[in-house]
Coordinates of C-alpha atoms in Angstrom, one line a residue:
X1 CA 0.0 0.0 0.0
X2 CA 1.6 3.3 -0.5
X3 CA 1.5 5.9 1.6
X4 CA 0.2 8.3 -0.3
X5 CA -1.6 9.5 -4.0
X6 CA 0.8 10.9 -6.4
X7 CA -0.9 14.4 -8.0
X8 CA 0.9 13.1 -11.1
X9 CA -0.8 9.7 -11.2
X10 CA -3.9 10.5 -12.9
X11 CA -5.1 10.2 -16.2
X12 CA -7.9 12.4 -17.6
X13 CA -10.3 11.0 -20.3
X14 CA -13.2 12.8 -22.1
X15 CA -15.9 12.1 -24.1
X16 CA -19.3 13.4 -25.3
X17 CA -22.7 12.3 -23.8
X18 CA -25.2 10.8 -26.0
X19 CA -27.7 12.3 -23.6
X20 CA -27.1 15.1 -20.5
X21 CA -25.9 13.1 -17.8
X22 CA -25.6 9.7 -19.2
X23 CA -22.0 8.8 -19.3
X24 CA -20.1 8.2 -22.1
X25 CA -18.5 5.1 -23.1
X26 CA -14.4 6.2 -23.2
X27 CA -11.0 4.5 -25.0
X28 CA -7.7 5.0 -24.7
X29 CA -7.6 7.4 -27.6
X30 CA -10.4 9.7 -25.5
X31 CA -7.1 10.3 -23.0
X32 CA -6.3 14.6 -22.9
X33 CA -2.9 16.1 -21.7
X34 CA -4.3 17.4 -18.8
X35 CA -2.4 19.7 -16.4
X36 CA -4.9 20.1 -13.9
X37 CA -8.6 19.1 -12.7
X38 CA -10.2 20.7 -10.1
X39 CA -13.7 20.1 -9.3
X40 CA -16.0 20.9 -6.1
X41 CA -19.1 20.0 -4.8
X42 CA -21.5 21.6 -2.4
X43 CA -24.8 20.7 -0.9
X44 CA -27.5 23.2 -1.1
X45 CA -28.3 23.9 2.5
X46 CA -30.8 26.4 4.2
X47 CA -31.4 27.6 7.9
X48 CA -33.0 25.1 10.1
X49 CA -35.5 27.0 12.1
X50 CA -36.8 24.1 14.7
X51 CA -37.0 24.5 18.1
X52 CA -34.7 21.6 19.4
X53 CA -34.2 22.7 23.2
X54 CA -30.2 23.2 23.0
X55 CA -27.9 25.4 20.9
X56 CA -27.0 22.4 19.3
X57 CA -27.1 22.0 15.8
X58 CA -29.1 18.9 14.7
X59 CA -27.8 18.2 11.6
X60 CA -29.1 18.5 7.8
X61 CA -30.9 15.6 6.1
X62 CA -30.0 13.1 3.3
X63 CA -30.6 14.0 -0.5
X64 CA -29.8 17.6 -0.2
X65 CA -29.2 19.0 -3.6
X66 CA -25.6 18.8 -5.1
X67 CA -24.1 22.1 -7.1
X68 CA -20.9 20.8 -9.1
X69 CA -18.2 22.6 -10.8
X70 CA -15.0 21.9 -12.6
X71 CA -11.6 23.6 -13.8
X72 CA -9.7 21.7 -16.5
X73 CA -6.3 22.7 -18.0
X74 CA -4.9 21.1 -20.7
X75 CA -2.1 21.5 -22.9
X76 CA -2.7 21.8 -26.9
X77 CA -0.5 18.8 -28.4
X78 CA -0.5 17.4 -31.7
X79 CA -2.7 16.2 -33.5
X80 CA -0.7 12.8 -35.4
X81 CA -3.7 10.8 -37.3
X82 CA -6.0 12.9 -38.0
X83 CA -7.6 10.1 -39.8
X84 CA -8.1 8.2 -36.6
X85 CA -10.8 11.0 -35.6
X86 CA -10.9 14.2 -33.8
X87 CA -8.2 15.5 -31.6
X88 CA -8.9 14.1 -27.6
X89 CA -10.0 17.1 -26.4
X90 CA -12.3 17.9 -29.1
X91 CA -15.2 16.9 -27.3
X92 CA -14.6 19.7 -25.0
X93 CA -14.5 22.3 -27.9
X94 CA -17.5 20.9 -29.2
X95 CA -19.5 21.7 -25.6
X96 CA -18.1 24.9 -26.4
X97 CA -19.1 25.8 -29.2
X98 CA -22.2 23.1 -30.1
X99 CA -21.9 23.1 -33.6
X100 CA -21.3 19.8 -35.3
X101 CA -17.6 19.5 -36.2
X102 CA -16.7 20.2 -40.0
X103 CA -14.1 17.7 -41.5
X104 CA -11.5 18.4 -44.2
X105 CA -9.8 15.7 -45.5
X106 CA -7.6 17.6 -47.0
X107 CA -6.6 18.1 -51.2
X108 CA -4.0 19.0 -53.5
X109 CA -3.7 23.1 -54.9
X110 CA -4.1 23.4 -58.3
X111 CA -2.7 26.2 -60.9
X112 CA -4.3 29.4 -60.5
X113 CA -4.2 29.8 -57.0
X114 CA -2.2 32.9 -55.0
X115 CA -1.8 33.4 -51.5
X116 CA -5.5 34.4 -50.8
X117 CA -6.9 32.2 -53.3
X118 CA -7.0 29.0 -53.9
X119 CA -7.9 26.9 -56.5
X120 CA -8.1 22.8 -56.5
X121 CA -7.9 19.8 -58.6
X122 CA -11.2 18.5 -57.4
X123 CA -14.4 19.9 -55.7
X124 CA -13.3 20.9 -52.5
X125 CA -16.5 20.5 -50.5
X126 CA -15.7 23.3 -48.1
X127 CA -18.2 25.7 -46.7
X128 CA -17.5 29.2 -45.3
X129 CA -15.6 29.8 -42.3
X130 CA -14.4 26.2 -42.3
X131 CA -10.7 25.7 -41.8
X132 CA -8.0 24.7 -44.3
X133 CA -3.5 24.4 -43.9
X134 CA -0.7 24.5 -46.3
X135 CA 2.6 25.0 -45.0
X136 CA 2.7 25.1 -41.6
X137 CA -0.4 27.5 -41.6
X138 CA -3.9 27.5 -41.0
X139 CA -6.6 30.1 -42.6
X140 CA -10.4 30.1 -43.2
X141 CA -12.9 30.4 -45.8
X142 CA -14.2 33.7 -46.5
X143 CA -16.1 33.3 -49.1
X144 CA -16.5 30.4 -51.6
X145 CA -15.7 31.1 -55.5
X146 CA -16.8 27.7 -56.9
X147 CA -16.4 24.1 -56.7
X148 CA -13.1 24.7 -57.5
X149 CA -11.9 27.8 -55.6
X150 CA -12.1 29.3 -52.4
X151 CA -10.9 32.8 -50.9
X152 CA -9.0 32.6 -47.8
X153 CA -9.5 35.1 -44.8
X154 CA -5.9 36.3 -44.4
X155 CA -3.1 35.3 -47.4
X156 CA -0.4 32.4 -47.0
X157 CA 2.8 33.8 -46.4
X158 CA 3.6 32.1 -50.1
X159 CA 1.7 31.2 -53.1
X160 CA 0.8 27.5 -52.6
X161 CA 2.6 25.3 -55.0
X162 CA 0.7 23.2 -58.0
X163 CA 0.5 19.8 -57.0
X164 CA 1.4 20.5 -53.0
X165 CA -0.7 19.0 -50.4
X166 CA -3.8 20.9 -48.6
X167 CA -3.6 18.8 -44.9
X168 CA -6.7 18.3 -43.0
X169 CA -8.4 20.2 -40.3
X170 CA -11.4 19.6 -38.4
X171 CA -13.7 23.0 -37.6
X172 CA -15.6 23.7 -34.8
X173 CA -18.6 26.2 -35.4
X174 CA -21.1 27.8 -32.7
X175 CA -24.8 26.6 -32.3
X176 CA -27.6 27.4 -30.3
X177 CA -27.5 24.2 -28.2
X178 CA -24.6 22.9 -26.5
X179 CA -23.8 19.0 -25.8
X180 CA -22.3 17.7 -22.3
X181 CA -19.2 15.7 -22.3
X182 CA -17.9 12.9 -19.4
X183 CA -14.9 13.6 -17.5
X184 CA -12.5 10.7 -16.2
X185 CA -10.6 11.3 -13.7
X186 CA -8.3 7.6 -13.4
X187 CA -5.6 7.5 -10.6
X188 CA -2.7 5.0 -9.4
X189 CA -3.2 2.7 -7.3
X190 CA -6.1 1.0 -9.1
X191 CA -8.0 0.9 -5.5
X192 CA -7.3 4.7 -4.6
X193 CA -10.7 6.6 -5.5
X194 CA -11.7 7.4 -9.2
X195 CA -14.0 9.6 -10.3
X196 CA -16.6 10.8 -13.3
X197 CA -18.1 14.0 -13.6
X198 CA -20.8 13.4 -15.3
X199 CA -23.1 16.3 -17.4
X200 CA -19.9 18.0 -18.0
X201 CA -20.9 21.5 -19.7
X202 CA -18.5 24.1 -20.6
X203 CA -19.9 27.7 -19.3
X204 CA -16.3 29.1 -20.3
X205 CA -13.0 28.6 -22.9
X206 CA -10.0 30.1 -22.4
X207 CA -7.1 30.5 -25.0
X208 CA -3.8 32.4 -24.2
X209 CA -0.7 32.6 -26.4
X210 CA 3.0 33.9 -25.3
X211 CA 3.3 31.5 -22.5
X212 CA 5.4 29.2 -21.8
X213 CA 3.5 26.8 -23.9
X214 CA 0.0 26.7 -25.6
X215 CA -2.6 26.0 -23.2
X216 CA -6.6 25.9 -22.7
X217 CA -8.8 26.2 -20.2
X218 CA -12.3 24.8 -19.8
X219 CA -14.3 25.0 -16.6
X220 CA -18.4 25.0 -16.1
X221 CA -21.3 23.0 -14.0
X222 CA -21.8 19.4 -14.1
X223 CA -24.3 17.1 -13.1
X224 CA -22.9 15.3 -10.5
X225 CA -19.5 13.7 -9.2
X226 CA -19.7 10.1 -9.3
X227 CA -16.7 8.3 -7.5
X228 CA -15.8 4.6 -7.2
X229 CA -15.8 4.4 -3.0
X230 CA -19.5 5.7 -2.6
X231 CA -21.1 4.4 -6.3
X232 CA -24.0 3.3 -6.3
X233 CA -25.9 1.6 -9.7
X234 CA -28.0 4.1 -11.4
X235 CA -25.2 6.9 -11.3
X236 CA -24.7 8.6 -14.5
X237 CA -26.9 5.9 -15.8
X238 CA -24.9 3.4 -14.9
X239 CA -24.9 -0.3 -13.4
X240 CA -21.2 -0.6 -12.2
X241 CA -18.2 2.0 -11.7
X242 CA -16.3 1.4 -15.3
X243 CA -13.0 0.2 -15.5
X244 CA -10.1 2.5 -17.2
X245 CA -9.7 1.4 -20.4
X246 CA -6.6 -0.7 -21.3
X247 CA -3.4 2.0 -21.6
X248 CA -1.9 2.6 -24.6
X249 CA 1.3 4.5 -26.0
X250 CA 0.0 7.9 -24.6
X251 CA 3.1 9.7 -27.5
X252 CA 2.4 13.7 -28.4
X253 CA 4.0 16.6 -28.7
X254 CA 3.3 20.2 -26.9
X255 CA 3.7 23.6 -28.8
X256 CA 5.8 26.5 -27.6
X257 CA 3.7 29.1 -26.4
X258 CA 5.9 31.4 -28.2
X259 CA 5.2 30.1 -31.9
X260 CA 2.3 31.2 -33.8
X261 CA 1.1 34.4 -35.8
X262 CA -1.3 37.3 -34.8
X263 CA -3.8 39.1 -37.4
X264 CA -5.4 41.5 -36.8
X265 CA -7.7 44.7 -38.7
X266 CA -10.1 45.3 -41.7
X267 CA -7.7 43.3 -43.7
X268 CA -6.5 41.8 -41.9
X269 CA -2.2 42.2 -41.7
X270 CA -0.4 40.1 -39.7
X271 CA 1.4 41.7 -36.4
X272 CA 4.7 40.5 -35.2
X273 CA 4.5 43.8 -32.5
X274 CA 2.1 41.6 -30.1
X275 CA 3.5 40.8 -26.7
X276 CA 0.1 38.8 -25.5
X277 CA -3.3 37.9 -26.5
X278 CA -6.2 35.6 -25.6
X279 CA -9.5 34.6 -26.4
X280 CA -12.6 34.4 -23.9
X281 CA -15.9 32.4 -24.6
X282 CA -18.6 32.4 -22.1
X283 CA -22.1 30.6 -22.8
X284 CA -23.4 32.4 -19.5
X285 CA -25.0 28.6 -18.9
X286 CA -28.2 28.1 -16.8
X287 CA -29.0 24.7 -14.7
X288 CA -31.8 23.4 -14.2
X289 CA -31.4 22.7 -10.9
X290 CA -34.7 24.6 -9.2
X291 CA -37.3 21.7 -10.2
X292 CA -39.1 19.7 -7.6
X293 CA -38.1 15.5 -7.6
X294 CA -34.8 15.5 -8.2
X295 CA -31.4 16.7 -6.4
X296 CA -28.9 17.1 -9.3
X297 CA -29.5 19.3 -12.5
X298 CA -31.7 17.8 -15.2
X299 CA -30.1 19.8 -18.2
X300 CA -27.9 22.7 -18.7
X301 CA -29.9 26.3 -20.5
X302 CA -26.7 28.4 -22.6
X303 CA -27.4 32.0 -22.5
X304 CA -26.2 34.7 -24.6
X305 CA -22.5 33.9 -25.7
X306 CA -19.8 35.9 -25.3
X307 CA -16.4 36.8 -27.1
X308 CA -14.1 39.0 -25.4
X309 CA -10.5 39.4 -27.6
X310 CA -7.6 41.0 -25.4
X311 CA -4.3 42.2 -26.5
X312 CA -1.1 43.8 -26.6
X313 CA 1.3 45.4 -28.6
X314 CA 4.0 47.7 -29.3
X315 CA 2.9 50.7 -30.8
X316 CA 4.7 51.7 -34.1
X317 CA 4.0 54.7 -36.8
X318 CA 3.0 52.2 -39.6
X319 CA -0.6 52.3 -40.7
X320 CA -1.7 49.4 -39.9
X321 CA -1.1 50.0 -36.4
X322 CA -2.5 53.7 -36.5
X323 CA -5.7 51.8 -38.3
X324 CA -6.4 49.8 -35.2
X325 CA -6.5 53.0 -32.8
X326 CA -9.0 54.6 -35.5
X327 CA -11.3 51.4 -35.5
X328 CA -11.1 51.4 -32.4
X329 CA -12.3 55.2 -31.8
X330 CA -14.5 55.2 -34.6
X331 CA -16.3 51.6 -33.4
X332 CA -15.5 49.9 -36.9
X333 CA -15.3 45.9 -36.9
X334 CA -12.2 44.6 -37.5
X335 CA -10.8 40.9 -37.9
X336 CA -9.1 39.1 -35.3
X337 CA -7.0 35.6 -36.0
X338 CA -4.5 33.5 -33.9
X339 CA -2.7 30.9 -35.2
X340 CA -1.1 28.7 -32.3
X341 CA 1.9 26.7 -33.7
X342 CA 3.7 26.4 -37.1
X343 CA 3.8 23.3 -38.5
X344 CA 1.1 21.1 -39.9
X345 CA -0.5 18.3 -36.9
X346 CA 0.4 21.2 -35.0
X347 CA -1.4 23.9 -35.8
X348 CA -5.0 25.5 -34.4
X349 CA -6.6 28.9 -35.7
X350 CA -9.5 30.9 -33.9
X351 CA -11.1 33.5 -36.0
X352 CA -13.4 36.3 -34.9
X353 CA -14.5 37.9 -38.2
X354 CA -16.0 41.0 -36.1
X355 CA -14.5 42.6 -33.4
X356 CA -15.0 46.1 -32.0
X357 CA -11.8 47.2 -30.3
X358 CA -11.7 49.0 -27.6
X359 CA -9.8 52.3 -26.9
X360 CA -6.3 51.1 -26.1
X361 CA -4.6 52.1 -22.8
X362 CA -1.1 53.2 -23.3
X363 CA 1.4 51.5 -21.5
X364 CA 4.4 53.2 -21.3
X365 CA 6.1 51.9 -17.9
X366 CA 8.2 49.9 -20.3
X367 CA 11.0 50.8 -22.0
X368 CA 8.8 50.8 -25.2
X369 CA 5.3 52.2 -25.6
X370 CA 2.3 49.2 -25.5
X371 CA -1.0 49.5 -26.6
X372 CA -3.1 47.3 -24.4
X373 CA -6.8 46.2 -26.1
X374 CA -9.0 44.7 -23.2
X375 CA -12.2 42.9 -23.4
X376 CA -12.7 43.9 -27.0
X377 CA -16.2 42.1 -27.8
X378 CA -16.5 39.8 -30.9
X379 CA -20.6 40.1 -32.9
X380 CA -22.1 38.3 -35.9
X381 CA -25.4 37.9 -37.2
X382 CA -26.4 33.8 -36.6
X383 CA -23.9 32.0 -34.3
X384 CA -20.7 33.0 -36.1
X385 CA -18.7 34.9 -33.8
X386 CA -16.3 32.5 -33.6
X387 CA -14.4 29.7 -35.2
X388 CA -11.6 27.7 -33.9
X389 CA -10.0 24.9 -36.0
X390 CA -7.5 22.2 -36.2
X391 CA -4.7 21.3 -38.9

């Protein structure tokens, strides 16, 4: 017996639920690169107000209701067979964003093309806003052509050479209604407690570049906590506590937090001036918790979502960087793009085709002057404030 848990035992494991609450059936392919979980749950108490005789307090009675919340971190790491499905923590961007996920399977570029177009030697079957990479770079669809050509949201930093390869992505698009994912939380020894959280919904996403390495952060309500000392059958919809799946290879790579690109304006032009940046997505999520029969929530309500853009930069004299103070005082839209990474199974975008800026506060407590856009607030028409994609 040892004598004690290692906090770097654990293995974390997600997947999405078929049906809010009803946990999901995991492999060893569902494994994440998790830094951290942290989850908490608290009964829902209220004053007793009976007249026991003593100062005492009597105690609270069995099936209060349970309020549960989570914190996951997770690094982004590569994404080696794309062919073998979504990257592991895709489920989690999907109860971001809700949309069903759009699959490239990549092509070949075809004469005729140029760094913000580009043509192909077959239909390519894309749709607007959906993700494509060439060359260690990732860009979206703006607007398609025809079957055969597509305009790209920001240019390639080259043409793309006839006969190259177009590599896959996978595209995650916003919807009105937002799935629930299972969280496994599988520790060493086999008989030290494991746990589910189960009805896993993601009230916020959090993407930060210029770290030390490229990192997300997804943390909401869930149904319940379901653990392997105190499980009892009809948990999660379940007969008996399941086993980890068998452990395989668990190989990947994590990206420097330092490679990427930044674009940003009506254009937009890529910035190399940017000392920080990050993305914030918050569904503003409802429970419903509040309904007589039952002690755990019976289904998670999103609210109005919301995309706040933040970041910095060194101011120069250019225009570009002059345009981006005058957007922002005039309250024009401009476009906003991160690309995290720079080579191909490595690479994710997010794209906010309309962001008001805010005024910048100037920074000068540096030796250089910085420009520092905060809470800048993304808008669309129909759930398309935001994109994020893999390649």
């Amino acid at each position: 017996m040892s004598c004690y848990i290692s906090s770097n035992e654990n293995r974390l494991y997600t997947a999405q639920e078929n049906a809010y609450g009803q946990v999901a059936t995991i492999v060893a392919a569902n494994r994440i690169a998790a830094i951290k979980l942290t989850t908490k749950q608290e009964l829902e108490t209220a004053v007793r107000r009976d007249k026991t005789g003593s100062r005492t307090f009597p105690g609270f009675p069995a099936g209060l209701r349970r309020r549960t919340s989570f914190d996951l971190t997770t690094y982004m790491t590569s994404w080696d067979n794309p062919s073998a499905g979504p990257p592991s923590y895709g489920p989690l961007f999907r109860a971001s964003l809700g949309g069903t996920p759009l699959v490239y399977n990549g092509g070949t570029v075809a004469s005729g093309s140029s760094q913000s177009l580009l043509a192909f030697s077959a239909p390519h079957g894309l749709t607007p806003d959906q993700a494509v990479s060439h060359g260690g770079e990732i860009r979206f669809v703006a607007a398609i052509v025809d079957a055969l050509h597509v305009q790209l949201n920001a240019p390639f930093s080259a043409v793309p050479i006839v006969g190259s390869p177009l590599g896959p992505t996978i595209t995650y698009v916003p919807a009105t209604d937002l799935p629930s994912v299972s969280i496994f939380d599988y520790w060493i020894p086999s008989t030290a407690v494991q746990r589910i959280l189960s009805g896993a919904a993601v009230d916020k996403l959090q993407i930060a570049i210029n770290g030390d390495f490229h990192e997300f952060v997804f943390s909401g309500p869930a149904q319940d906590l379901i653990d392997s000392a105190s499980f009892s059958a009809g948990q999660g919809q379940l007969s008996s506590f399941p086993a980890e799946p068998a452990t395989a290879p668990f190989n990947y790579s994590i990206i420097p937090g330092h490679l990427g690109q930044v674009w940003l304006g009506s254009g937009p032009d890529r910035f190399s001036t940017v000392t920080a940046a990050g993305v914030s997505l918050s569904n503003n999520l409802e429970l419903r918790v509040k309904e007589f029969g039952s002690s755990v929530a019976r289904c998670v309500s999103p609210g109005r979502r919301v995309v706040l853009v933040n970041f910095e930069l060194y101011e120069h004299d250019d225009d570009v960087t002059k345009g981006l103070y005058q957007a922002a005082r005039q309250q024009a839209p401009i476009e906003v793009m991160l690309q995290l990474g720079q080579q191909s199974g490595q690479l994710f975008g997010a794209r906010m085709k309309s962001v008001i800026p805010q005024v910048p506060a100037f920074d000068d407590s540096d030796g250089r002057l910085q420009w520092k856009f905060a809470n800048s607030q993304a808008q669309g028409t129909v759930d398309d404030e935001i994109t994020v994609a893999f390649g």
